[in-house]
Tab-separated table of C-alpha atoms in Angstrom:
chain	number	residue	atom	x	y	z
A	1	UNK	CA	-7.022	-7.122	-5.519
A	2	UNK	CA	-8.979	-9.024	-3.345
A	3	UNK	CA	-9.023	-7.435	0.018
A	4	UNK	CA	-8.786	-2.981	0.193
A	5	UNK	CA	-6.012	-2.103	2.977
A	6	UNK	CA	-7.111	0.098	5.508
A	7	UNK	CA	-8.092	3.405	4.140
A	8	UNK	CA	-7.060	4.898	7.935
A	9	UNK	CA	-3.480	2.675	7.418
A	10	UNK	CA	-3.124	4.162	3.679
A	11	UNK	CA	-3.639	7.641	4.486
A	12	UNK	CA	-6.636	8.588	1.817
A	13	UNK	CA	-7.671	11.978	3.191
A	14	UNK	CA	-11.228	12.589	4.159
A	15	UNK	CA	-12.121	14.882	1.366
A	16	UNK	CA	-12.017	11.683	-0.975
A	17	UNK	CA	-15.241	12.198	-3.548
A	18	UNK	CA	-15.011	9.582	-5.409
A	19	UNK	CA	-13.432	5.710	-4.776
A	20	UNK	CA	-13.082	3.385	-8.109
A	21	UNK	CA	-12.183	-0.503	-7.365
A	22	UNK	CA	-14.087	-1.719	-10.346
A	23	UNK	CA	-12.495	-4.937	-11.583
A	24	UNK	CA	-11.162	-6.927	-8.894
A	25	UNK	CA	-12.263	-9.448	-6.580
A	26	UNK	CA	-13.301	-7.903	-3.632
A	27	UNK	CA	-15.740	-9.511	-1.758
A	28	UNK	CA	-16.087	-7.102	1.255
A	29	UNK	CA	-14.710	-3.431	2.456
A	30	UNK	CA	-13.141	-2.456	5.311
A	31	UNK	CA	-15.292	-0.826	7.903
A	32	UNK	CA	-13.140	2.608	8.016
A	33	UNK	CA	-14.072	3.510	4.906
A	34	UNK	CA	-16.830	5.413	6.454
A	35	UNK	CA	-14.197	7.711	7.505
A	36	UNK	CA	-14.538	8.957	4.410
A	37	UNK	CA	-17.791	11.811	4.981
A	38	UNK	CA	-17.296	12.953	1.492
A	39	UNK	CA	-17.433	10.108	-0.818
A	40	UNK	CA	-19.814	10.803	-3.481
A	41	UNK	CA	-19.546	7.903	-5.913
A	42	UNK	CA	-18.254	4.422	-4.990
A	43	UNK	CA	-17.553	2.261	-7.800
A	44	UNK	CA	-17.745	-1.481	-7.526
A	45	UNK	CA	-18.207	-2.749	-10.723
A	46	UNK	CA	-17.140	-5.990	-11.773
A	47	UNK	CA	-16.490	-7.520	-8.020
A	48	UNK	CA	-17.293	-10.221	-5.952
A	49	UNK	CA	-19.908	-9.149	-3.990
A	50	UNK	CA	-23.142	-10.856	-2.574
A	51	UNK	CA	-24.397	-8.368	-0.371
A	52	UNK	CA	-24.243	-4.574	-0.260
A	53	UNK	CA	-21.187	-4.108	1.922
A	54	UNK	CA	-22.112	-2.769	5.476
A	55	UNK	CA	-20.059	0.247	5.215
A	56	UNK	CA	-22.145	1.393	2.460
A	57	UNK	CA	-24.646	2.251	4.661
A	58	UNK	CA	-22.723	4.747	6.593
A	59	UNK	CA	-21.390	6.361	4.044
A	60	UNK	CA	-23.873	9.346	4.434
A	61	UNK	CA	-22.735	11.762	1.304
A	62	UNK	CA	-23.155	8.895	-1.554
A	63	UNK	CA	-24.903	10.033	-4.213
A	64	UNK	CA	-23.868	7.511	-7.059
A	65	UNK	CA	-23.201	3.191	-6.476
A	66	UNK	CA	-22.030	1.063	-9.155
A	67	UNK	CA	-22.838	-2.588	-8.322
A	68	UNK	CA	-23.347	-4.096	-12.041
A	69	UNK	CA	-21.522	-6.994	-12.294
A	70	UNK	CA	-21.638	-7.861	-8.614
A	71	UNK	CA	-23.087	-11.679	-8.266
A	72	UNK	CA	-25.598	-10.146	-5.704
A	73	UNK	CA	-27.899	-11.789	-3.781
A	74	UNK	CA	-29.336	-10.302	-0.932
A	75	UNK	CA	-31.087	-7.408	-2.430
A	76	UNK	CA	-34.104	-7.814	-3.600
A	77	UNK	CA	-34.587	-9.128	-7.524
A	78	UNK	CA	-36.387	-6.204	-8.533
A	79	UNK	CA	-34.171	-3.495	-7.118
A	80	UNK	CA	-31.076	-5.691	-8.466
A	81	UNK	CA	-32.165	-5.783	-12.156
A	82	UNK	CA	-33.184	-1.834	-11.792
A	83	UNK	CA	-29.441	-0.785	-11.761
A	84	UNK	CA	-27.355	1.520	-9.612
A	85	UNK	CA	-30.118	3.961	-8.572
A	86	UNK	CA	-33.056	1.939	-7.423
A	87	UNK	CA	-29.737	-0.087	-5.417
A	88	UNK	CA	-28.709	3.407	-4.095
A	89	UNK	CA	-32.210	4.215	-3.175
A	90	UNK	CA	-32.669	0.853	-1.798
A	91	UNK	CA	-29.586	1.792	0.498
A	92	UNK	CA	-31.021	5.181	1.703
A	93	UNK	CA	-34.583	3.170	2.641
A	94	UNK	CA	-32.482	0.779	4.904
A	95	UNK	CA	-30.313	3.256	6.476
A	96	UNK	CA	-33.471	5.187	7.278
A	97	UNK	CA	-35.202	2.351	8.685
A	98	UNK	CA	-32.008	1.526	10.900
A	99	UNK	CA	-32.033	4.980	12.072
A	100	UNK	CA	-35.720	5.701	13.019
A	101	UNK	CA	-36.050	1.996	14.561
């Protein structure tokens, strides 16, 4: 897989907690996947990511992010070679810092 359909398109319903797309090729997601206000744990594993995808930063109920295995490079080294929490925390800072200004 290397694109994710429209969640909206594929009817997913809203109470979604947890999303698993480990092992493809996905290299971005599709903005209405914040539609989905109860995600909990997004699983990414084994993708082709650079960056944290956008929509990752809305997604305001996350709790757990798998990245490992992502060839990202945006993030900072440190938080990268930390694994999935610091990357999740690193997310929260951002989206904070977007939201106060």
């Amino acid at each position: 897989l290397k694109q994710l359909p429209s969640i909206l398109r594929m009817g997913i319903p809203h109470v979604v907690r947890g999303l698993i797309l480990a092992d493809n090729k996905l290299v971005d997601l599709p903005a209405d996947l914040s539609a989905l206000h109860s995600l909990e744990t997004l699983d990414l594993r084994r993708n082709c990511f650079l960056c944290i995808p956008e929509v990752v930063f809305s997604l305001l109920a996350l709790k757990v992010l798998h990245l490992e295995g992502n060839p990202l490079q945006h993030i900072p080294d440190n938080i990268s070679a930390a694994g999935s929490d610091a990357i999740l925390s690193y997310v929260r800072r951002v989206r904070e810092s977007r939201r106060t200004g």
